[in-house]
């Protein structure tokens, strides 16, 4: 069964500092990976996704993520964090084609930004 | 239009009330989802409709009753809820529902439900 681990429950960074949020997955085939962001009381917004090809993917709001098959990781990065980036971040993996509809989410990482 | 809309934004109901949540998308997606989310937790899948047919029910209590009148619309009918059902209810849609890239899900803003 597939699973997603986000080891950091909370992360605090200073505004302007760089950010890396970790995501590790357990999956038997080529994974289909997503990062979502959720502001308080809001729905989930897709930041970026990886399906195949270039292992460094660019997303919205200046975020990027790198897929590393050897480490089963898909870490999210941002070079300079803004106060508005404070939110909950979820990594998720989709089944392989033909494998059904169920996204598997990580437990989330709450990002706090200090001014 | 890449938006999923949900109404109402907030709902307060008593345990004997009947209410409904509504979700709409106009992206031509053929899979639609209901999730329940408690504070500081990831969304928990409740139901999936694929091509207007219920394809997944994650053992949800019968006091929650989903309905998919057409490919753009998804309802969640609520009856005799319990206080522990208070949560954010999220709707999502995807192009199709059978894995891989077609599982890229677009989420609505959610309905904040409080059961008194």
PDB file of N, CA and C in Angstrom, chain B residues 11-20 63 77-81 114-116:
ATOM      1  N   UNK B  11     -22.296  26.562   7.991  1.00  0.00           N
ATOM      2  CA  UNK B  11     -23.594  25.967   8.309  1.00  0.00           C
ATOM      3  C   UNK B  11     -23.597  25.536   9.770  1.00  0.00           C
ATOM      4  N   UNK B  12     -24.625  25.978  10.479  1.00  0.00           N
ATOM      5  CA  UNK B  12     -24.826  25.538  11.857  1.00  0.00           C
ATOM      6  C   UNK B  12     -26.148  24.793  11.890  1.00  0.00           C
ATOM      7  N   UNK B  13     -26.144  23.608  12.436  1.00  0.00           N
ATOM      8  CA  UNK B  13     -27.375  22.818  12.465  1.00  0.00           C
ATOM      9  C   UNK B  13     -27.494  22.042  13.763  1.00  0.00           C
ATOM     10  N   UNK B  14     -28.740  21.788  14.146  1.00  0.00           N
ATOM     11  CA  UNK B  14     -29.007  20.956  15.296  1.00  0.00           C
ATOM     12  C   UNK B  14     -28.996  19.496  14.901  1.00  0.00           C
ATOM     13  N   UNK B  15     -28.978  18.638  15.897  1.00  0.00           N
ATOM     14  CA  UNK B  15     -28.866  17.199  15.632  1.00  0.00           C
ATOM     15  C   UNK B  15     -30.112  16.626  14.977  1.00  0.00           C
ATOM     16  N   UNK B  16     -31.233  17.350  15.004  1.00  0.00           N
ATOM     17  CA  UNK B  16     -32.453  16.827  14.382  1.00  0.00           C
ATOM     18  C   UNK B  16     -32.711  17.440  13.005  1.00  0.00           C
ATOM     19  N   UNK B  17     -31.853  18.357  12.610  1.00  0.00           N
ATOM     20  CA  UNK B  17     -32.082  19.053  11.340  1.00  0.00           C
ATOM     21  C   UNK B  17     -31.710  18.196  10.142  1.00  0.00           C
ATOM     22  N   UNK B  18     -32.256  18.598   8.990  1.00  0.00           N
ATOM     23  CA  UNK B  18     -31.808  18.073   7.695  1.00  0.00           C
ATOM     24  C   UNK B  18     -31.304  19.244   6.880  1.00  0.00           C
ATOM     25  N   UNK B  19     -30.114  19.101   6.368  1.00  0.00           N
ATOM     26  CA  UNK B  19     -29.532  20.147   5.537  1.00  0.00           C
ATOM     27  C   UNK B  19     -28.763  19.494   4.397  1.00  0.00           C
ATOM     28  N   UNK B  20     -28.371  20.322   3.427  1.00  0.00           N
ATOM     29  CA  UNK B  20     -27.588  19.811   2.304  1.00  0.00           C
ATOM     30  C   UNK B  20     -26.437  20.736   1.976  1.00  0.00           C
ATOM     31  N   UNK B  63     -26.018   8.706   7.994  1.00  0.00           N
ATOM     32  CA  UNK B  63     -26.538  10.061   8.204  1.00  0.00           C
ATOM     33  C   UNK B  63     -25.959  11.041   7.173  1.00  0.00           C
ATOM     34  N   UNK B  77     -26.229  15.296   1.533  1.00  0.00           N
ATOM     35  CA  UNK B  77     -27.399  15.479   2.386  1.00  0.00           C
ATOM     36  C   UNK B  77     -27.062  15.010   3.795  1.00  0.00           C
ATOM     37  N   UNK B  78     -27.454  15.851   4.754  1.00  0.00           N
ATOM     38  CA  UNK B  78     -27.090  15.627   6.150  1.00  0.00           C
ATOM     39  C   UNK B  78     -28.355  15.459   6.988  1.00  0.00           C
ATOM     40  N   UNK B  79     -28.357  14.446   7.839  1.00  0.00           N
ATOM     41  CA  UNK B  79     -29.543  14.214   8.667  1.00  0.00           C
ATOM     42  C   UNK B  79     -29.127  13.548   9.973  1.00  0.00           C
ATOM     43  N   UNK B  80     -29.637  14.084  11.058  1.00  0.00           N
ATOM     44  CA  UNK B  80     -29.383  13.510  12.391  1.00  0.00           C
ATOM     45  C   UNK B  80     -27.892  13.420  12.686  1.00  0.00           C
ATOM     46  N   UNK B  81     -27.190  14.504  12.421  1.00  0.00           N
ATOM     47  CA  UNK B  81     -25.747  14.501  12.665  1.00  0.00           C
ATOM     48  C   UNK B  81     -25.432  14.602  14.153  1.00  0.00           C
ATOM     49  N   UNK B 114     -20.978  23.180  11.718  1.00  0.00           N
ATOM     50  CA  UNK B 114     -21.029  23.059  13.176  1.00  0.00           C
ATOM     51  C   UNK B 114     -22.345  22.395  13.552  1.00  0.00           C
ATOM     52  N   UNK B 115     -22.251  21.308  14.303  1.00  0.00           N
ATOM     53  CA  UNK B 115     -23.440  20.580  14.756  1.00  0.00           C
ATOM     54  C   UNK B 115     -23.599  20.808  16.259  1.00  0.00           C
ATOM     55  N   UNK B 116     -24.736  21.370  16.628  1.00  0.00           N
ATOM     56  CA  UNK B 116     -24.970  21.704  18.042  1.00  0.00           C
ATOM     57  C   UNK B 116     -25.752  20.595  18.745  1.00  0.00           C
TER      58      UNK B 116
END
